[in-house]
PDB file of C-alpha atoms in Angstrom:
ATOM      1  CA  MET A  25     -14.247  12.045  25.541  1.00  0.00           C
ATOM      2  CA  ALA A  26     -16.153   9.678  27.814  1.00  0.00           C
ATOM      3  CA  PRO A  27     -19.119  11.331  29.621  1.00  0.00           C
ATOM      4  CA  SER A  28     -21.104   9.149  32.033  1.00  0.00           C
ATOM      5  CA  ILE A  29     -24.457  10.209  30.105  1.00  0.00           C
ATOM      6  CA  CYS A  30     -24.635  10.974  26.524  1.00  0.00           C
ATOM      7  CA  THR A  31     -27.240  12.638  24.574  1.00  0.00           C
ATOM      8  CA  VAL A  32     -26.438  10.388  21.766  1.00  0.00           C
ATOM      9  CA  ALA A  33     -26.763   7.308  23.599  1.00  0.00           C
ATOM     10  CA  ILE A  34     -30.137   8.157  25.031  1.00  0.00           C
ATOM     11  CA  LEU A  35     -31.608   9.129  21.787  1.00  0.00           C
ATOM     12  CA  MET A  36     -30.219   5.870  20.243  1.00  0.00           C
ATOM     13  CA  MET A  37     -31.909   3.628  22.663  1.00  0.00           C
ATOM     14  CA  VAL A  38     -35.096   5.371  22.179  1.00  0.00           C
ATOM     15  CA  VAL A  39     -35.261   5.668  18.457  1.00  0.00           C
ATOM     16  CA  VAL A  40     -33.786   2.355  17.815  1.00  0.00           C
ATOM     17  CA  GLY A  41     -35.266   0.309  20.539  1.00  0.00           C
ATOM     18  CA  ALA A  42     -38.776   1.675  19.844  1.00  0.00           C
ATOM     19  CA  SER A  43     -38.915   0.856  16.174  1.00  0.00           C
ATOM     20  CA  ALA A  44     -36.176  -1.558  15.339  1.00  0.00           C
ATOM     21  CA  ALA A  45     -37.984  -3.159  12.587  1.00  0.00           C
ATOM     22  CA  VAL A  46     -38.678  -0.042  10.658  1.00  0.00           C
ATOM     23  CA  LEU A  47     -35.770   2.158  11.259  1.00  0.00           C
ATOM     24  CA  THR A  48     -32.535   0.044  11.757  1.00  0.00           C
ATOM     25  CA  PRO A  49     -29.963   0.809   9.195  1.00  0.00           C
ATOM     26  CA  GLN A  50     -29.521  -2.820   8.137  1.00  0.00           C
ATOM     27  CA  ASN A  51     -33.124  -3.185   7.396  1.00  0.00           C
ATOM     28  CA  TYR A  52     -32.911  -0.156   5.044  1.00  0.00           C
ATOM     29  CA  TRP A  53     -29.990  -1.789   3.359  1.00  0.00           C
ATOM     30  CA  HIS A  54     -31.630  -4.830   2.807  1.00  0.00           C
ATOM     31  CA  ALA A  55     -34.861  -3.307   1.336  1.00  0.00           C
ATOM     32  CA  VAL A  56     -33.047  -1.099  -1.182  1.00  0.00           C
ATOM     33  CA  LEU A  57     -30.142  -3.569  -1.863  1.00  0.00           C
ATOM     34  CA  PRO A  58     -31.532  -7.071  -1.239  1.00  0.00           C
ATOM     35  CA  ASN A  59     -28.725  -8.745  -3.467  1.00  0.00           C
ATOM     36  CA  THR A  60     -25.703  -6.734  -2.050  1.00  0.00           C
ATOM     37  CA  PRO A  61     -23.971  -8.400   1.156  1.00  0.00           C
ATOM     38  CA  ILE A  62     -22.922  -5.815   3.673  1.00  0.00           C
ATOM     39  CA  PRO A  63     -19.122  -5.559   3.566  1.00  0.00           C
ATOM     40  CA  SER A  64     -17.362  -6.063   6.864  1.00  0.00           C
ATOM     41  CA  ALA A  65     -16.132  -2.333   6.945  1.00  0.00           C
ATOM     42  CA  LEU A  66     -19.865  -1.415   7.614  1.00  0.00           C
ATOM     43  CA  SER A  67     -21.309  -4.481   9.095  1.00  0.00           C
ATOM     44  CA  ARG A  68     -18.888  -3.986  12.137  1.00  0.00           C
ATOM     45  CA  ARG A  69     -20.627  -0.545  12.676  1.00  0.00           C
ATOM     46  CA  LEU A  70     -24.090  -1.657  12.713  1.00  0.00           C
ATOM     47  CA  PRO A  71     -25.991  -1.069  16.056  1.00  0.00           C
ATOM     48  CA  LYS A  72     -25.982  -4.254  18.380  1.00  0.00           C
ATOM     49  CA  ASP A  73     -27.218  -4.984  21.909  1.00  0.00           C
ATOM     50  CA  ASP A  74     -25.232  -6.295  24.940  1.00  0.00           C
ATOM     51  CA  GLN A  75     -25.187  -9.784  23.601  1.00  0.00           C
ATOM     52  CA  GLY A  76     -23.754  -8.716  19.976  1.00  0.00           C
ATOM     53  CA  ASN A  77     -27.069  -9.176  18.183  1.00  0.00           C
ATOM     54  CA  VAL A  78     -27.437  -6.782  15.250  1.00  0.00           C
ATOM     55  CA  GLY A  79     -30.580  -4.569  15.327  1.00  0.00           C
ATOM     56  CA  SER A  80     -31.212  -4.015  18.723  1.00  0.00           C
ATOM     57  CA  SER A  81     -30.362  -0.734  20.798  1.00  0.00           C
ATOM     58  CA  GLN A  82     -26.910   0.331  21.446  1.00  0.00           C
ATOM     59  CA  ALA A  83     -25.479   3.114  23.525  1.00  0.00           C
ATOM     60  CA  VAL A  84     -23.039   4.959  20.980  1.00  0.00           C
ATOM     61  CA  GLY A  85     -19.902   6.021  22.545  1.00  0.00           C
ATOM     62  CA  VAL A  86     -18.337   9.315  21.918  1.00  0.00           C
ATOM     63  CA  THR A  87     -14.634   8.433  21.952  1.00  0.00           C
ATOM     64  CA  VAL A  88     -12.590   9.247  19.031  1.00  0.00           C
ATOM     65  CA  GLY A  89      -9.632   6.663  18.503  1.00  0.00           C
ATOM     66  CA  PRO A  90      -5.948   7.642  18.267  1.00  0.00           C
ATOM     67  CA  GLY A  91      -5.856   6.651  14.630  1.00  0.00           C
ATOM     68  CA  VAL A  92      -7.115  10.047  13.340  1.00  0.00           C
ATOM     69  CA  GLY A  93      -6.332  10.551   9.831  1.00  0.00           C
ATOM     70  CA  VAL A  94      -4.375   7.970   7.845  1.00  0.00           C
ATOM     71  CA  THR A  95      -1.843   6.306  10.000  1.00  0.00           C
ATOM     72  CA  VAL A  96       1.137   5.461   7.664  1.00  0.00           C
ATOM     73  CA  GLY A  97       4.975   5.259   7.948  1.00  0.00           C
ATOM     74  CA  THR A  98       6.852   2.696  10.237  1.00  0.00           C
ATOM     75  CA  PRO A  99       4.895   0.114  12.421  1.00  0.00           C
ATOM     76  CA  GLY A 100       4.311   1.355  15.976  1.00  0.00           C
ATOM     77  CA  PRO A 101       3.123   4.929  16.563  1.00  0.00           C
ATOM     78  CA  GLY A 102       3.411   5.765  12.914  1.00  0.00           C
ATOM     79  CA  VAL A 103       2.909   9.244  11.394  1.00  0.00           C
ATOM     80  CA  VAL A 104      -0.572  10.705  11.509  1.00  0.00           C
ATOM     81  CA  VAL A 105      -1.398  12.405   8.150  1.00  0.00           C
ATOM     82  CA  ASN A 106      -3.560  15.326   9.089  1.00  0.00           C
ATOM     83  CA  VAL A 107      -4.673  15.963   5.681  1.00  0.00           C
ATOM     84  CA  ASN A 108      -6.582  12.868   4.372  1.00  0.00           C
ATOM     85  CA  PRO A 109      -4.559  11.636   1.250  1.00  0.00           C
ATOM     86  CA  PHE A 110      -7.687  10.822  -0.143  1.00  0.00           C
ATOM     87  CA  LEU A 111      -8.913  14.428  -0.265  1.00  0.00           C
ATOM     88  CA  TYR A 112      -7.325  15.443  -3.708  1.00  0.00           C
ATOM     89  CA  GLN A 113      -7.073  19.137  -3.631  1.00  0.00           C
ATOM     90  CA  TYR A 114      -4.672  19.205  -0.796  1.00  0.00           C
ATOM     91  CA  ALA A 115      -0.730  19.438  -0.917  1.00  0.00           C
ATOM     92  CA  ALA A 116       1.473  17.291   1.190  1.00  0.00           C
ATOM     93  CA  THR A 117       4.123  18.278   3.470  1.00  0.00           C
ATOM     94  CA  GLU A 118       7.795  17.413   3.061  1.00  0.00           C
ATOM     95  CA  THR A 119       7.497  15.423   6.390  1.00  0.00           C
ATOM     96  CA  GLN A 120       4.657  13.274   4.806  1.00  0.00           C
ATOM     97  CA  VAL A 121       6.463  12.714   1.435  1.00  0.00           C
ATOM     98  CA  HIS A 122       9.557  11.698   3.341  1.00  0.00           C
ATOM     99  CA  ASP A 123       7.905   9.296   5.816  1.00  0.00           C
ATOM    100  CA  ASN A 124       5.780   7.586   3.067  1.00  0.00           C
ATOM    101  CA  ALA A 125       8.779   7.295   0.559  1.00  0.00           C
ATOM    102  CA  GLY A 126       8.843   3.380   0.892  1.00  0.00           C
ATOM    103  CA  SER A 127       5.312   2.676   1.152  1.00  0.00           C
ATOM    104  CA  ALA A 128       2.704   1.906  -1.593  1.00  0.00           C
ATOM    105  CA  LEU A 129       0.280   4.724  -0.136  1.00  0.00           C
ATOM    106  CA  PHE A 130      -0.139   5.602  -3.992  1.00  0.00           C
ATOM    107  CA  PHE A 131       1.184   3.423  -6.992  1.00  0.00           C
ATOM    108  CA  LEU A 132       0.661   3.221 -10.667  1.00  0.00           C
ATOM    109  CA  GLU A 133      -1.822   0.932 -12.515  1.00  0.00           C
ATOM    110  CA  LYS A 134       1.074  -0.761 -14.254  1.00  0.00           C
ATOM    111  CA  ASP A 135       2.231  -2.295 -10.913  1.00  0.00           C
ATOM    112  CA  LEU A 136      -0.988  -4.367 -10.659  1.00  0.00           C
ATOM    113  CA  VAL A 137       0.454  -7.377 -12.039  1.00  0.00           C
ATOM    114  CA  PRO A 138       1.223 -10.873 -10.575  1.00  0.00           C
ATOM    115  CA  GLY A 139       4.604 -10.900  -8.910  1.00  0.00           C
ATOM    116  CA  SER A 140       4.657  -7.107  -7.884  1.00  0.00           C
ATOM    117  CA  ARG A 141       5.872  -6.478  -4.391  1.00  0.00           C
ATOM    118  CA  MET A 142       4.498  -3.651  -2.453  1.00  0.00           C
ATOM    119  CA  THR A 143       5.231  -2.285   0.941  1.00  0.00           C
ATOM    120  CA  VAL A 144       2.000  -1.519   2.766  1.00  0.00           C
ATOM    121  CA  HIS A 145       0.388  -1.215   6.138  1.00  0.00           C
ATOM    122  CA  PHE A 146      -3.392  -2.103   6.174  1.00  0.00           C
ATOM    123  CA  ALA A 147      -4.550  -0.237   9.061  1.00  0.00           C
ATOM    124  CA  LYS A 148      -8.020   1.132  10.009  1.00  0.00           C
ATOM    125  CA  THR A 149      -8.085   4.964   9.990  1.00  0.00           C
ATOM    126  CA  THR A 150     -10.705   5.363  12.610  1.00  0.00           C
ATOM    127  CA  THR A 151     -12.308   3.261  15.337  1.00  0.00           C
ATOM    128  CA  ASP A 152     -15.524   1.319  14.619  1.00  0.00           C
ATOM    129  CA  VAL A 153     -18.079   3.565  16.062  1.00  0.00           C
ATOM    130  CA  ALA A 154     -21.645   2.719  15.319  1.00  0.00           C
ATOM    131  CA  PHE A 155     -24.084   4.070  12.688  1.00  0.00           C
ATOM    132  CA  LEU A 156     -26.927   6.148  13.962  1.00  0.00           C
ATOM    133  CA  PRO A 157     -30.341   5.602  12.313  1.00  0.00           C
ATOM    134  CA  ARG A 158     -31.127   8.354   9.840  1.00  0.00           C
ATOM    135  CA  SER A 159     -34.060   9.917  11.702  1.00  0.00           C
ATOM    136  CA  MET A 160     -31.634  10.427  14.677  1.00  0.00           C
ATOM    137  CA  ALA A 161     -28.595  11.629  12.567  1.00  0.00           C
ATOM    138  CA  ASN A 162     -30.743  14.085  10.721  1.00  0.00           C
ATOM    139  CA  PHE A 163     -31.820  15.343  14.075  1.00  0.00           C
ATOM    140  CA  LEU A 164     -28.490  16.104  15.273  1.00  0.00           C
ATOM    141  CA  PRO A 165     -26.689  19.301  14.226  1.00  0.00           C
ATOM    142  CA  PHE A 166     -23.805  18.619  11.549  1.00  0.00           C
ATOM    143  CA  SER A 167     -22.265  21.943  10.591  1.00  0.00           C
ATOM    144  CA  SER A 168     -19.120  23.896  11.208  1.00  0.00           C
ATOM    145  CA  SER A 169     -21.186  26.955  11.594  1.00  0.00           C
ATOM    146  CA  LYS A 170     -23.138  25.248  14.362  1.00  0.00           C
ATOM    147  CA  LEU A 171     -20.098  23.740  16.087  1.00  0.00           C
ATOM    148  CA  PRO A 172     -20.975  24.952  19.708  1.00  0.00           C
ATOM    149  CA  ASP A 173     -24.501  22.994  19.120  1.00  0.00           C
ATOM    150  CA  VAL A 174     -22.770  19.983  17.662  1.00  0.00           C
ATOM    151  CA  LEU A 175     -20.405  19.745  20.769  1.00  0.00           C
ATOM    152  CA  SER A 176     -23.265  20.460  23.030  1.00  0.00           C
ATOM    153  CA  SER A 177     -25.317  17.648  21.546  1.00  0.00           C
ATOM    154  CA  LEU A 178     -22.429  15.414  22.060  1.00  0.00           C
ATOM    155  CA  ASN A 179     -21.613  16.588  25.543  1.00  0.00           C
ATOM    156  CA  VAL A 180     -18.101  17.240  24.332  1.00  0.00           C
ATOM    157  CA  GLY A 181     -15.920  20.093  25.749  1.00  0.00           C
ATOM    158  CA  SER A 182     -15.363  23.067  23.515  1.00  0.00           C
ATOM    159  CA  ASN A 183     -11.546  23.163  24.270  1.00  0.00           C
ATOM    160  CA  SER A 184     -11.030  19.296  24.070  1.00  0.00           C
ATOM    161  CA  LYS A 185      -8.914  17.408  21.576  1.00  0.00           C
ATOM    162  CA  GLU A 186     -12.014  15.726  20.514  1.00  0.00           C
ATOM    163  CA  ALA A 187     -13.619  19.059  19.749  1.00  0.00           C
ATOM    164  CA  ALA A 188     -10.935  19.939  17.433  1.00  0.00           C
ATOM    165  CA  ILE A 189     -11.224  16.553  15.763  1.00  0.00           C
ATOM    166  CA  ILE A 190     -14.961  16.945  15.267  1.00  0.00           C
ATOM    167  CA  GLY A 191     -14.424  20.456  13.918  1.00  0.00           C
ATOM    168  CA  LYS A 192     -11.879  19.233  11.321  1.00  0.00           C
ATOM    169  CA  THR A 193     -14.122  16.532  10.011  1.00  0.00           C
ATOM    170  CA  LEU A 194     -16.935  19.092   9.727  1.00  0.00           C
ATOM    171  CA  HIS A 195     -14.823  21.224   7.650  1.00  0.00           C
ATOM    172  CA  ARG A 196     -13.645  18.491   5.501  1.00  0.00           C
ATOM    173  CA  CYS A 197     -17.324  17.743   4.772  1.00  0.00           C
ATOM    174  CA  GLU A 198     -17.910  21.116   3.543  1.00  0.00           C
ATOM    175  CA  GLU A 199     -15.006  21.482   1.243  1.00  0.00           C
ATOM    176  CA  PRO A 200     -16.203  22.046  -2.396  1.00  0.00           C
ATOM    177  CA  ALA A 201     -16.023  19.328  -4.889  1.00  0.00           C
ATOM    178  CA  VAL A 202     -13.346  19.155  -7.668  1.00  0.00           C
ATOM    179  CA  ALA A 203     -14.179  19.137 -11.195  1.00  0.00           C
ATOM    180  CA  GLY A 204     -16.223  16.308 -12.264  1.00  0.00           C
ATOM    181  CA  GLU A 205     -16.775  15.057  -8.716  1.00  0.00           C
ATOM    182  CA  ARG A 206     -19.846  14.568  -6.652  1.00  0.00           C
ATOM    183  CA  ARG A 207     -19.598  14.449  -2.905  1.00  0.00           C
ATOM    184  CA  HIS A 208     -21.430  13.743   0.121  1.00  0.00           C
ATOM    185  CA  CYS A 209     -20.674  13.291   3.789  1.00  0.00           C
ATOM    186  CA  ALA A 210     -23.045  10.263   4.989  1.00  0.00           C
ATOM    187  CA  THR A 211     -23.979  10.562   8.414  1.00  0.00           C
ATOM    188  CA  SER A 212     -25.972   7.449   8.359  1.00  0.00           C
ATOM    189  CA  LEU A 213     -25.825   4.086   6.545  1.00  0.00           C
ATOM    190  CA  GLU A 214     -29.220   5.066   4.738  1.00  0.00           C
ATOM    191  CA  SER A 215     -27.618   8.287   3.458  1.00  0.00           C
ATOM    192  CA  MET A 216     -24.685   6.320   2.042  1.00  0.00           C
ATOM    193  CA  VAL A 217     -26.837   3.949   0.332  1.00  0.00           C
ATOM    194  CA  ASP A 218     -29.010   6.701  -1.252  1.00  0.00           C
ATOM    195  CA  PHE A 219     -25.986   8.493  -2.562  1.00  0.00           C
ATOM    196  CA  SER A 220     -24.397   5.500  -3.943  1.00  0.00           C
ATOM    197  CA  THR A 221     -27.346   4.378  -5.663  1.00  0.00           C
ATOM    198  CA  ALA A 222     -28.154   7.743  -7.132  1.00  0.00           C
ATOM    199  CA  SER A 223     -24.599   8.443  -8.221  1.00  0.00           C
ATOM    200  CA  LEU A 224     -24.197   5.022  -9.944  1.00  0.00           C
ATOM    201  CA  GLY A 225     -27.858   4.972 -11.352  1.00  0.00           C
ATOM    202  CA  SER A 226     -28.418   1.436 -10.261  1.00  0.00           C
ATOM    203  CA  ARG A 227     -29.638  -0.799  -7.373  1.00  0.00           C
ATOM    204  CA  ASP A 228     -27.575  -3.714  -8.717  1.00  0.00           C
ATOM    205  CA  LEU A 229     -24.304  -2.710  -6.924  1.00  0.00           C
ATOM    206  CA  LEU A 230     -21.498  -4.178  -5.273  1.00  0.00           C
ATOM    207  CA  ALA A 231     -20.189  -2.801  -1.888  1.00  0.00           C
ATOM    208  CA  LEU A 232     -16.602  -3.963  -1.279  1.00  0.00           C
ATOM    209  CA  SER A 233     -14.096  -3.299   1.528  1.00  0.00           C
ATOM    210  CA  THR A 234     -10.507  -4.515   2.083  1.00  0.00           C
ATOM    211  CA  GLU A 235     -10.280  -7.925   4.091  1.00  0.00           C
ATOM    212  CA  VAL A 236      -7.170  -8.647   6.037  1.00  0.00           C
ATOM    213  CA  SER A 237      -6.628 -11.952   7.577  1.00  0.00           C
ATOM    214  CA  LYS A 238      -4.688 -10.559  10.658  1.00  0.00           C
ATOM    215  CA  PRO A 239      -6.269  -7.197  11.342  1.00  0.00           C
ATOM    216  CA  ASP A 240      -3.333  -6.414  13.606  1.00  0.00           C
ATOM    217  CA  SER A 241      -0.622  -7.163  10.934  1.00  0.00           C
ATOM    218  CA  SER A 242       2.230  -4.692  10.785  1.00  0.00           C
ATOM    219  CA  LYS A 243       3.628  -2.920   7.802  1.00  0.00           C
ATOM    220  CA  GLN A 244       5.408  -5.530   5.523  1.00  0.00           C
ATOM    221  CA  VAL A 245       6.166  -6.404   1.904  1.00  0.00           C
ATOM    222  CA  TYR A 246       3.240  -8.035   0.105  1.00  0.00           C
ATOM    223  CA  VAL A 247       3.453  -9.958  -3.087  1.00  0.00           C
ATOM    224  CA  ILE A 248       0.675 -10.191  -5.692  1.00  0.00           C
ATOM    225  CA  PRO A 249       0.179 -13.917  -6.590  1.00  0.00           C
ATOM    226  CA  PRO A 250      -0.775 -15.382  -9.928  1.00  0.00           C
ATOM    227  CA  ALA A 251      -4.463 -14.540 -11.097  1.00  0.00           C
ATOM    228  CA  GLY A 252      -4.437 -12.178  -8.052  1.00  0.00           C
ATOM    229  CA  VAL A 253      -6.025  -9.136  -9.841  1.00  0.00           C
ATOM    230  CA  LYS A 254      -9.610  -8.883 -10.646  1.00  0.00           C
ATOM    231  CA  LYS A 255     -11.224  -5.950 -12.431  1.00  0.00           C
ATOM    232  CA  VAL A 256     -14.604  -4.782 -10.740  1.00  0.00           C
ATOM    233  CA  GLY A 257     -17.494  -2.859 -12.368  1.00  0.00           C
ATOM    234  CA  GLY A 258     -17.336  -0.098 -15.029  1.00  0.00           C
ATOM    235  CA  ASN A 259     -15.427   3.185 -15.295  1.00  0.00           C
ATOM    236  CA  LYS A 260     -17.417   4.871 -12.291  1.00  0.00           C
ATOM    237  CA  THR A 261     -17.326   4.242  -8.558  1.00  0.00           C
ATOM    238  CA  VAL A 262     -18.174   5.737  -5.414  1.00  0.00           C
ATOM    239  CA  ALA A 263     -15.597   5.550  -2.658  1.00  0.00           C
ATOM    240  CA  CYS A 264     -16.596   6.272   0.991  1.00  0.00           C
ATOM    241  CA  HIS A 265     -14.017   7.077   3.367  1.00  0.00           C
ATOM    242  CA  ALA A 266     -14.162   6.623   7.256  1.00  0.00           C
ATOM    243  CA  GLU A 267     -13.911  10.036   8.939  1.00  0.00           C
ATOM    244  CA  PRO A 268     -13.014  10.306  12.683  1.00  0.00           C
ATOM    245  CA  TYR A 269     -16.232  11.325  14.524  1.00  0.00           C
ATOM    246  CA  PRO A 270     -18.179  10.159  17.494  1.00  0.00           C
ATOM    247  CA  TYR A 271     -20.633   8.264  15.398  1.00  0.00           C
ATOM    248  CA  ALA A 272     -20.185   6.622  11.828  1.00  0.00           C
ATOM    249  CA  VAL A 273     -19.601   9.382   9.204  1.00  0.00           C
ATOM    250  CA  TYR A 274     -18.221   8.643   5.770  1.00  0.00           C
ATOM    251  CA  TYR A 275     -16.837  11.019   3.280  1.00  0.00           C
ATOM    252  CA  CYS A 276     -18.218   9.663   0.030  1.00  0.00           C
ATOM    253  CA  HIS A 277     -17.449  10.929  -3.513  1.00  0.00           C
ATOM    254  CA  ALA A 278     -18.105   9.855  -7.065  1.00  0.00           C
ATOM    255  CA  THR A 279     -15.751  10.611  -9.703  1.00  0.00           C
ATOM    256  CA  ARG A 280     -15.106   9.398 -13.380  1.00  0.00           C
ATOM    257  CA  PRO A 281     -13.384   7.950 -15.187  1.00  0.00           C
ATOM    258  CA  THR A 282     -11.952   5.453 -12.464  1.00  0.00           C
ATOM    259  CA  LYS A 283     -11.139   1.795 -12.438  1.00  0.00           C
ATOM    260  CA  SER A 284     -11.715  -0.659  -9.471  1.00  0.00           C
ATOM    261  CA  TYR A 285      -9.767  -3.820  -8.622  1.00  0.00           C
ATOM    262  CA  VAL A 286      -9.808  -6.574  -5.969  1.00  0.00           C
ATOM    263  CA  VAL A 287      -6.185  -7.574  -5.541  1.00  0.00           C
ATOM    264  CA  SER A 288      -5.143 -10.710  -3.516  1.00  0.00           C
ATOM    265  CA  LEU A 289      -1.811 -10.158  -1.470  1.00  0.00           C
ATOM    266  CA  THR A 290       0.329 -12.288   0.661  1.00  0.00           C
ATOM    267  CA  GLY A 291       2.589 -10.751   3.046  1.00  0.00           C
ATOM    268  CA  THR A 292       6.019 -11.919   4.510  1.00  0.00           C
ATOM    269  CA  ASP A 293       4.413 -13.041   7.815  1.00  0.00           C
ATOM    270  CA  GLY A 294       1.738 -15.034   5.985  1.00  0.00           C
ATOM    271  CA  THR A 295      -1.085 -12.326   6.227  1.00  0.00           C
ATOM    272  CA  ASN A 296      -3.602 -12.637   3.359  1.00  0.00           C
ATOM    273  CA  VAL A 297      -5.357  -9.591   2.167  1.00  0.00           C
ATOM    274  CA  GLU A 298      -8.065  -9.213  -0.514  1.00  0.00           C
ATOM    275  CA  ALA A 299      -7.477  -5.492  -1.024  1.00  0.00           C
ATOM    276  CA  VAL A 300      -9.662  -3.026  -2.680  1.00  0.00           C
ATOM    277  CA  VAL A 301      -7.934  -0.746  -5.342  1.00  0.00           C
ATOM    278  CA  VAL A 302      -9.142   2.502  -7.084  1.00  0.00           C
ATOM    279  CA  CYS A 303      -7.383   3.849 -10.116  1.00  0.00           C
ATOM    280  CA  HIS A 304      -8.032   7.307 -11.044  1.00  0.00           C
ATOM    281  CA  THR A 305      -7.548   7.738 -14.895  1.00  0.00           C
ATOM    282  CA  ASP A 306      -7.990  11.591 -14.661  1.00  0.00           C
ATOM    283  CA  THR A 307      -6.052  13.399 -12.034  1.00  0.00           C
ATOM    284  CA  SER A 308      -5.923  16.825 -13.689  1.00  0.00           C
ATOM    285  CA  SER A 309      -7.861  18.530 -11.299  1.00  0.00           C
ATOM    286  CA  TRP A 310      -5.900  17.423  -8.324  1.00  0.00           C
ATOM    287  CA  ASN A 311      -3.544  19.582  -6.537  1.00  0.00           C
ATOM    288  CA  PRO A 312      -0.013  19.337  -8.187  1.00  0.00           C
ATOM    289  CA  ARG A 313       1.520  19.113  -4.616  1.00  0.00           C
ATOM    290  CA  HIS A 314      -0.625  15.990  -3.777  1.00  0.00           C
ATOM    291  CA  ILE A 315       1.248  13.420  -2.086  1.00  0.00           C
ATOM    292  CA  ALA A 316       0.547  11.008  -4.760  1.00  0.00           C
ATOM    293  CA  PHE A 317       2.473  13.271  -7.407  1.00  0.00           C
ATOM    294  CA  GLN A 318       5.278  13.819  -5.047  1.00  0.00           C
ATOM    295  CA  LEU A 319       5.724   9.993  -4.253  1.00  0.00           C
ATOM    296  CA  LEU A 320       5.434   8.806  -7.714  1.00  0.00           C
ATOM    297  CA  LYS A 321       7.349  11.741  -9.513  1.00  0.00           C
ATOM    298  CA  VAL A 322       4.394  12.214 -12.120  1.00  0.00           C
ATOM    299  CA  ASN A 323       2.407  15.148 -13.035  1.00  0.00           C
ATOM    300  CA  PRO A 324      -1.295  15.589 -12.730  1.00  0.00           C
ATOM    301  CA  GLY A 325      -3.378  14.081 -15.564  1.00  0.00           C
ATOM    302  CA  THR A 326      -0.480  12.248 -17.186  1.00  0.00           C
ATOM    303  CA  VAL A 327      -0.985   8.436 -15.907  1.00  0.00           C
ATOM    304  CA  PRO A 328      -3.491   6.768 -13.728  1.00  0.00           C
ATOM    305  CA  VAL A 329      -2.875   6.865  -9.922  1.00  0.00           C
ATOM    306  CA  CYS A 330      -3.883   4.105  -7.757  1.00  0.00           C
ATOM    307  CA  HIS A 331      -4.443   3.488  -4.200  1.00  0.00           C
ATOM    308  CA  PHE A 332      -5.374   0.612  -1.640  1.00  0.00           C
ATOM    309  CA  LEU A 333      -8.445   1.446   0.266  1.00  0.00           C
ATOM    310  CA  PRO A 334      -8.122   1.018   4.249  1.00  0.00           C
ATOM    311  CA  SER A 335     -10.020  -1.881   5.858  1.00  0.00           C
ATOM    312  CA  ASP A 336     -12.530   0.683   7.038  1.00  0.00           C
ATOM    313  CA  HIS A 337     -13.357   2.218   3.677  1.00  0.00           C
ATOM    314  CA  VAL A 338     -15.869   1.118   0.965  1.00  0.00           C
ATOM    315  CA  VAL A 339     -15.919   1.193  -2.691  1.00  0.00           C
ATOM    316  CA  TRP A 340     -19.293   1.128  -4.691  1.00  0.00           C
ATOM    317  CA  ALA A 341     -19.604  -0.294  -8.212  1.00  0.00           C
ATOM    318  CA  ARG A 342     -22.210  -1.519 -10.562  1.00  0.00           C
ATOM    319  CA  ASP A 343     -22.555  -5.332 -10.538  1.00  0.00           C
ATOM    320  CA  VAL A 344     -22.003  -5.939 -14.148  1.00  0.00           C
TER     321      VAL A 344
END
């Protein structure tokens, strides 16, 4: 999916270049959240000019990288989980369970103690495509019922692999929420900020993403060092998961009760990770065949279920 002229790119240069001081996503962030640093998962997606300066016009590409979904399993090509494991109403296939049997894709809260050893591959789930300004994102169609218009606006062929990926993301964004959950697909950074502040009832927030010292590190065993587990915020968070799309789209959801942690990890090859962890203390509304229950051999609603966030996802919590 690499057209020579893209409607998105042209609109981006016109909208952002004409009114950068007013409309840039980063300016909106700093106006609403002046005390909250932008995490690297999001700063990598801010529009940049040809010199790499944030805040100028940028031609947004429309390529969707090969890492569609969550890449897990052995290093190398891995296994692509076509059903996002962070969508809790879906059942996992036997193949997905088998290929993740030795990985800490999900784990129990009791395992978050110094000395614990976990096999993890901290990989991005999508490519770092740029955010669009909200004015432009709102202008573009974003609905599975308007898929032909979506593909036309992005100059994507209707029978292409990229079209299928776009359609799957749109359907994910339209799935009904589970009990006690609020969800929103943010098609702009401004939209993500608004949903997170409204859901958490505050502008004094932390926005956290997993930081990996060697971004190309392979799947390996990590150990939690002494004093390596830090509790974050209260019992409510917003998690925003990157979705494969030609521009930055995040599936965000607010659930309660949850617990969030930042966990230090050291890998066998010397990779250091500051990993964001979300623990769900009420899983009673999840699909009983969800991959977490099958891997951990527990039942819905019985024990807290935790997972690391990939390096391109974000957790929001109150700064308490």
